[in-house]
Short mmCIF file of C-alpha atoms and ligand atoms in Angstrom, two decimals:
data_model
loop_
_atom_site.label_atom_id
_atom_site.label_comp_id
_atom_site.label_asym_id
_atom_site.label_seq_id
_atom_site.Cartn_x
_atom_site.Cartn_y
_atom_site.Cartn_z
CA UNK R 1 -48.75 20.51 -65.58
CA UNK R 2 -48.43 21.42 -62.14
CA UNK R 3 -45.13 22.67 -60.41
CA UNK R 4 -43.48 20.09 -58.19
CA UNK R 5 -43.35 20.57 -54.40
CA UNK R 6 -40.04 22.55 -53.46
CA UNK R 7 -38.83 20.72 -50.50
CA UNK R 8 -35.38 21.33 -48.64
CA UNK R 9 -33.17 19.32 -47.57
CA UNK R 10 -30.39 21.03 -44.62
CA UNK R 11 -28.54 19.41 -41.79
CA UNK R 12 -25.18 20.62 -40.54
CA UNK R 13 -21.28 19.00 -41.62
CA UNK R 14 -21.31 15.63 -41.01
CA UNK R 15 -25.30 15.23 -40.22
CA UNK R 16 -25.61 12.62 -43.38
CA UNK R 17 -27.38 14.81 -46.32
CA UNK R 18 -25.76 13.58 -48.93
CA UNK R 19 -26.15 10.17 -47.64
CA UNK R 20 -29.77 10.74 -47.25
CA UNK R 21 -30.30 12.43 -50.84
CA UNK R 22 -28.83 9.57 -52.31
CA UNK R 23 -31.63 7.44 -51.04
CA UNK R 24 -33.76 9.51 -52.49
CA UNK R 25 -32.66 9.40 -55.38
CA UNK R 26 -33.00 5.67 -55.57
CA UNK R 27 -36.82 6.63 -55.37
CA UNK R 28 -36.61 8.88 -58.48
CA UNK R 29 -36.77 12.49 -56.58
CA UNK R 30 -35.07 14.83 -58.75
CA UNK R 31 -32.18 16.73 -56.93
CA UNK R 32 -30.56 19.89 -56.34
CA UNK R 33 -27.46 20.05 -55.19
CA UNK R 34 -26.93 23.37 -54.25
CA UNK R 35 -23.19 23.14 -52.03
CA UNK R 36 -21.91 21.23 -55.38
CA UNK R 37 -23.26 23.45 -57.84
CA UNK R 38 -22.07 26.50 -55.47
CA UNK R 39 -18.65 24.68 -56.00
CA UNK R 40 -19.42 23.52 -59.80
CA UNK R 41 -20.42 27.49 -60.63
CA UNK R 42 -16.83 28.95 -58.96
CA UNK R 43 -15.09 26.74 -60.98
CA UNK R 44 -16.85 27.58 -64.62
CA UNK R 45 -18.17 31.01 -63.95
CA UNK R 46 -16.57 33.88 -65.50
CA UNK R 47 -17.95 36.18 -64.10
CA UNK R 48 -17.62 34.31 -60.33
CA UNK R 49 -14.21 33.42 -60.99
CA UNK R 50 -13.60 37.74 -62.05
CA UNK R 51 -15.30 38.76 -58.76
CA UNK R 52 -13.69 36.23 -56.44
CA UNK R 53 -10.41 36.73 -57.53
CA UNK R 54 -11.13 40.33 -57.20
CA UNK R 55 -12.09 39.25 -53.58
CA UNK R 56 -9.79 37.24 -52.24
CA UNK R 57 -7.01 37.55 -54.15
CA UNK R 58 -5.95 35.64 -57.70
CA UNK R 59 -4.43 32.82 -55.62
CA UNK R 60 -8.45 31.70 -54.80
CA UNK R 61 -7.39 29.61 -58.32
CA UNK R 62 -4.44 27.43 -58.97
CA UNK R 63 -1.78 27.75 -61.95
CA UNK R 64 -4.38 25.59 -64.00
CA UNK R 65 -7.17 28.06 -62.33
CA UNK R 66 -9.26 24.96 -60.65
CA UNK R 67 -10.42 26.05 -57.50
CA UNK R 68 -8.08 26.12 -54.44
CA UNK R 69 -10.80 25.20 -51.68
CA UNK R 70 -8.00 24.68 -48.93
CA UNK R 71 -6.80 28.68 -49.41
CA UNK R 72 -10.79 29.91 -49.94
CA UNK R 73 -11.89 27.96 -46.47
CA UNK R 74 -8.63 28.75 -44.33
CA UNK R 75 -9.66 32.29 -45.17
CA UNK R 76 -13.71 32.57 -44.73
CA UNK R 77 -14.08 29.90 -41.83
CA UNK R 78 -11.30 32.20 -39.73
CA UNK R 79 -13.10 35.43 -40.58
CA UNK R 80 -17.23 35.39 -40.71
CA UNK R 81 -17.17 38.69 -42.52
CA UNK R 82 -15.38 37.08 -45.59
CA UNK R 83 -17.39 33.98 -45.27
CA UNK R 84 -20.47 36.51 -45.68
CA UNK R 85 -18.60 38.08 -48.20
CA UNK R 86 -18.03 34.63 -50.09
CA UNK R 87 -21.40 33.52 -49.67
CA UNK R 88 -22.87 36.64 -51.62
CA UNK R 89 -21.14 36.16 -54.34
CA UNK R 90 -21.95 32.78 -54.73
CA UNK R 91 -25.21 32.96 -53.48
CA UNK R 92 -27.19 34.86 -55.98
CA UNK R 93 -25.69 32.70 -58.63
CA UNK R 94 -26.97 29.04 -57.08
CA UNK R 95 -30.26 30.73 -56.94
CA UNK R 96 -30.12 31.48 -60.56
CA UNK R 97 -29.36 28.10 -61.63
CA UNK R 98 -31.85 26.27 -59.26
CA UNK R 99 -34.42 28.42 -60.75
CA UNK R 100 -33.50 27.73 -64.21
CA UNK R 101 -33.41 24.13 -63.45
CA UNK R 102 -36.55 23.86 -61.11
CA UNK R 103 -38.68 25.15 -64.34
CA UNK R 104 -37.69 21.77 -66.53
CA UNK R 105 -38.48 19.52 -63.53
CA UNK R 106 -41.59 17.74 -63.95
CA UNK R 107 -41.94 15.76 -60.58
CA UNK R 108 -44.44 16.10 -57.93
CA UNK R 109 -41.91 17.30 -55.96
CA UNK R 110 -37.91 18.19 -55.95
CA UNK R 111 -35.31 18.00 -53.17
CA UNK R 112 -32.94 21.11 -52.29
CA UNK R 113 -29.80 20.24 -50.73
CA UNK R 114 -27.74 22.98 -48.73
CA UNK R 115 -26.35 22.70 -45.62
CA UNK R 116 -27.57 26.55 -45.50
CA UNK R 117 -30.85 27.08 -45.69
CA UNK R 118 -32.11 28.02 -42.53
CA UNK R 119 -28.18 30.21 -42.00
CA UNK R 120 -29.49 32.19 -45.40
CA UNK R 121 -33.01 32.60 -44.37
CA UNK R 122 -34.21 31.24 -47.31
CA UNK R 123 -36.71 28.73 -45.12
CA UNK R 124 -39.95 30.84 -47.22
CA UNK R 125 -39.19 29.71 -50.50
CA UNK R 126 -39.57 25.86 -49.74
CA UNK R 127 -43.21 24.15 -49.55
CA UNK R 128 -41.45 22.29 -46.39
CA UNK R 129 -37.84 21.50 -45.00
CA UNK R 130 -36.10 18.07 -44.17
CA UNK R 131 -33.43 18.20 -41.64
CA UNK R 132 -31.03 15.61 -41.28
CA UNK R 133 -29.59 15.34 -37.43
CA UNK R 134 -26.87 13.61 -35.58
CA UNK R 135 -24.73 14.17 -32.60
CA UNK R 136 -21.78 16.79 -32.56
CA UNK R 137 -19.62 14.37 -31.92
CA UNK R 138 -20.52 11.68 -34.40
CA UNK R 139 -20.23 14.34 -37.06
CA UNK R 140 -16.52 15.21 -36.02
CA UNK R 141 -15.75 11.99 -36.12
CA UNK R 142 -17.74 11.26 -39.83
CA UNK R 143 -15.91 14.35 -41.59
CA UNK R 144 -12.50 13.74 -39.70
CA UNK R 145 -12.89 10.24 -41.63
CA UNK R 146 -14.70 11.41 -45.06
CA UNK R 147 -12.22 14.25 -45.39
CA UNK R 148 -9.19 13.10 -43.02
CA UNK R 149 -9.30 16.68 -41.69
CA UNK R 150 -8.54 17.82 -37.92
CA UNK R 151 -11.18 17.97 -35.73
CA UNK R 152 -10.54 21.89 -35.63
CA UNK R 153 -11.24 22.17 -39.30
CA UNK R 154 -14.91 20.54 -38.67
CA UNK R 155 -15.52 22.42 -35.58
CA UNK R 156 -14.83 25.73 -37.37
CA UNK R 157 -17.66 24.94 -40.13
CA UNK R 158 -20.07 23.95 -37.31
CA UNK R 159 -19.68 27.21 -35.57
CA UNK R 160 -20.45 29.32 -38.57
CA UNK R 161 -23.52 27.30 -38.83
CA UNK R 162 -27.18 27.57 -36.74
CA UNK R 163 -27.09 25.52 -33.67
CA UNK R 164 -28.91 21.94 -34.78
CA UNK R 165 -31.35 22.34 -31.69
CA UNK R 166 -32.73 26.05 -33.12
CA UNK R 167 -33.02 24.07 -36.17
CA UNK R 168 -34.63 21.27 -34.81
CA UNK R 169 -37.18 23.96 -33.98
CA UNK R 170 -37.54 25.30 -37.69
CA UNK R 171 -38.02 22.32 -39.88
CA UNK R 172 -40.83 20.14 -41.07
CA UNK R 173 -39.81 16.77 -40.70
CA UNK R 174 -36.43 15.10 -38.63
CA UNK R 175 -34.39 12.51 -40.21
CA UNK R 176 -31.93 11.45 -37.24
CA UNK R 177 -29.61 9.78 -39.40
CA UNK R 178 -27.46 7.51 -36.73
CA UNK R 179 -28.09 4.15 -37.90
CA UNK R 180 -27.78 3.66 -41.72
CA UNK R 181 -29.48 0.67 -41.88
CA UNK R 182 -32.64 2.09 -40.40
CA UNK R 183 -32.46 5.42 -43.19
CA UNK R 184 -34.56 3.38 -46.05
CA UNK R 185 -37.59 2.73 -44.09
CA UNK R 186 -37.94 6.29 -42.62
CA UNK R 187 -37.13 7.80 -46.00
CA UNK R 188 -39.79 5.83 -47.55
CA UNK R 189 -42.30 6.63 -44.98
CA UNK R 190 -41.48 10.62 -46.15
CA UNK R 191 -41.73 10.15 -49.44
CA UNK R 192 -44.76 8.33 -48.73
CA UNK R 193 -46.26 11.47 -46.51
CA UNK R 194 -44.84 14.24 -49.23
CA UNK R 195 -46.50 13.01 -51.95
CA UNK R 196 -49.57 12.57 -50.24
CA UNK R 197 -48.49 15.77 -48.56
CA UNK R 198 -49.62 14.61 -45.17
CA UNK R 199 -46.18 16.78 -43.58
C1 LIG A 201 -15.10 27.66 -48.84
C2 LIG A 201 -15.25 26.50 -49.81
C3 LIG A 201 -14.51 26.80 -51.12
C4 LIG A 201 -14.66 25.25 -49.15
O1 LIG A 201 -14.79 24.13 -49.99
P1 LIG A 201 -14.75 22.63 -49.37
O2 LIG A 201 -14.54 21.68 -50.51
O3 LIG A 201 -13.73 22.57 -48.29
O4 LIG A 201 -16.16 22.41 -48.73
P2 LIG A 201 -17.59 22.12 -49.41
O5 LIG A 201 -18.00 23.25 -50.30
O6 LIG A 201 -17.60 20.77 -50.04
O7 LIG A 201 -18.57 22.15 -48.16
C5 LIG A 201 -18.55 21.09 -47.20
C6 LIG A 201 -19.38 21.50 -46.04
O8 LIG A 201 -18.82 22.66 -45.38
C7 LIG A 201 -19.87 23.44 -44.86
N1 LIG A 201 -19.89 24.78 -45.53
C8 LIG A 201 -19.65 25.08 -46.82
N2 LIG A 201 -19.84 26.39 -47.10
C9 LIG A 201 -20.22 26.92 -45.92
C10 LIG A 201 -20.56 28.23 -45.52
N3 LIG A 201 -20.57 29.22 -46.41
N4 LIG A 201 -20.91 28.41 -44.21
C11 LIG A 201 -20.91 27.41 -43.30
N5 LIG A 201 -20.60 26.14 -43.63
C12 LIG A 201 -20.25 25.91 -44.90
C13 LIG A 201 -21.16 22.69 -45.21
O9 LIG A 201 -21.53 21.82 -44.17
C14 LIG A 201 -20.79 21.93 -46.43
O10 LIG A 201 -21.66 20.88 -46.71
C15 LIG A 201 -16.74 26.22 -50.12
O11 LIG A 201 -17.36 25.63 -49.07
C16 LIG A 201 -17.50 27.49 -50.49
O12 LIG A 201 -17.23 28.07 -51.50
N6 LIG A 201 -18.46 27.91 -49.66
C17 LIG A 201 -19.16 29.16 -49.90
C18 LIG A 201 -20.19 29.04 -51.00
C19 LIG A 201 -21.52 28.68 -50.45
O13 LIG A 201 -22.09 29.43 -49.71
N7 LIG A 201 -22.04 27.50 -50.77
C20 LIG A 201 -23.33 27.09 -50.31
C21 LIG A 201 -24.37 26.92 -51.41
S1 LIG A 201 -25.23 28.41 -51.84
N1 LIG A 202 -25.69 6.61 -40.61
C1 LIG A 202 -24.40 6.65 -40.91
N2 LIG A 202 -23.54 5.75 -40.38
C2 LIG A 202 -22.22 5.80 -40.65
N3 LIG A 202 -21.64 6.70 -41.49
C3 LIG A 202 -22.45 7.62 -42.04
C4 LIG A 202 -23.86 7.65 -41.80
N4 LIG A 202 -24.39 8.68 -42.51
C5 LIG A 202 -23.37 9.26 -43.16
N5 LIG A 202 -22.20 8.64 -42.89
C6 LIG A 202 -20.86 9.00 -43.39
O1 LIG A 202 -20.52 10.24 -42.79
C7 LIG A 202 -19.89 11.11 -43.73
C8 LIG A 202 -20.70 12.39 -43.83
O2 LIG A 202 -21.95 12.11 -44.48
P1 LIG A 202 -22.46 13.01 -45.69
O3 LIG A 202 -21.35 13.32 -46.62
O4 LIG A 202 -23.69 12.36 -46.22
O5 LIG A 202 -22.85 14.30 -44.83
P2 LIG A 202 -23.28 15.74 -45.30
O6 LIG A 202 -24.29 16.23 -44.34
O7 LIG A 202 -23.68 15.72 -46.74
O8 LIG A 202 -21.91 16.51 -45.09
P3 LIG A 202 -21.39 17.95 -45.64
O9 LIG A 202 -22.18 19.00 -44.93
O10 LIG A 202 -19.96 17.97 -45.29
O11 LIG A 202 -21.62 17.97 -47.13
C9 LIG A 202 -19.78 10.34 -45.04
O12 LIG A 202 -18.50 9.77 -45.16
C10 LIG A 202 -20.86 9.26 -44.91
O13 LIG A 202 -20.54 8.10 -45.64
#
């Protein structure tokens, strides 16, 4: 049996990943994803849970020790050493598990979802990358709604992420992801070209 494909899937706050994956999804593509595990694995982890407490202080976890996002992010998207800090703990672990779940996938080919690959330099390790764009300003907007957050809180995330034009620069294939209704068609025509692998 041959391995699936390894192809990621990145786009900045807001751009319409998720949105996009779930589309995907609808045509059977197995997928990975790897901000939700990240979140998933802090929250069951011993051995995360040990070394981010250790980190950041016990209050990371609540009095029922779920995850206390709003304390983690006030702290690591106001300071980018601790956000690098974060990020390596997590990191290695996500990789662990994606590996471990890549080897009982038996697609042609598997979708990676982080909105960090290209920020982690992990671009080699993926046969080709998807990125998902749309305008600043529409993505404020999206996440204010999604999350009813300040704009502030969204701009902070963008600017500890790449710039979406040096991005734009990196990737395989664009999915500008402004009108929903026209996302079907040009995900189709991608599946269509990676399985064919005419990227
Ligand atoms: C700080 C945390 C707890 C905040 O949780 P919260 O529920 O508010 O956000 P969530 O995880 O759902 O992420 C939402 C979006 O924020 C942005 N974001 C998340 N983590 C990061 C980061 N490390 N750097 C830049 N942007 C980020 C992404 O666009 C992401 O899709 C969480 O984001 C986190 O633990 N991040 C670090 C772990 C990590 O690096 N995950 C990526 C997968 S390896
Ligand atoms: N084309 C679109 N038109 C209108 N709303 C959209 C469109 N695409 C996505 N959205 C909405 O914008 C919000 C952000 O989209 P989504 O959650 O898919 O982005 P994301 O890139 O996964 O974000 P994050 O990086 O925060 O995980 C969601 O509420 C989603 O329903």
């Amino acid at each position: 049996m041959k391995k699936p494909l390894v192809v990621g899937i990145t786009g900045g706050i807001g751009s319409g990943k998720t949105t996009v994956v779930e589309i995907f999804k609808k045509l059977n593509v197995p997928v990975y994803i790897a901000d939700k595990k990240a979140k998933s694995l802090m929250q069951n982890d011993s051995n995360l849970i040990k070394r981010i407490k250790k980190s950041f202080g016990d209050q990371s976890y609540d009095i029922n020790g779920n995850l206390n996002s709003t304390y983690l992010s006030n702290i690591v998207f106001n300071d980018s050493k601790k956000l690098a800090s974060l990020n390596s703990i997590v990191h290695p672990a996500v990789r662990k598990d994606f590996q471990s779940w890549l080897s009982q996938q038996r697609a042609k080919y598997i979708l990676y979802e982080s909105a960090l690959i290209f920020e982690h330099e992990q671009q080699d390790k993926f046969d080709c990358i998807i990125l998902v764009t749309a305008p600043r300003e529409v993505r404020i907007k999206r996440v204010q709604k999604r999350d009813n957050c300040s704009a502030n809180d969204v701009i902070k995330r963008i600017d500890n992420q790449m710039d979406e034009k040096i991005k734009i620069k990196k990737a395989d294939i664009i999915i500008e992801n402004i009108k929903y209704k026209e996302l079907s068609q040009k995900i189709s025509s991608i599946n269509y070209k990676i399985l064919t692998k005419l990227y």
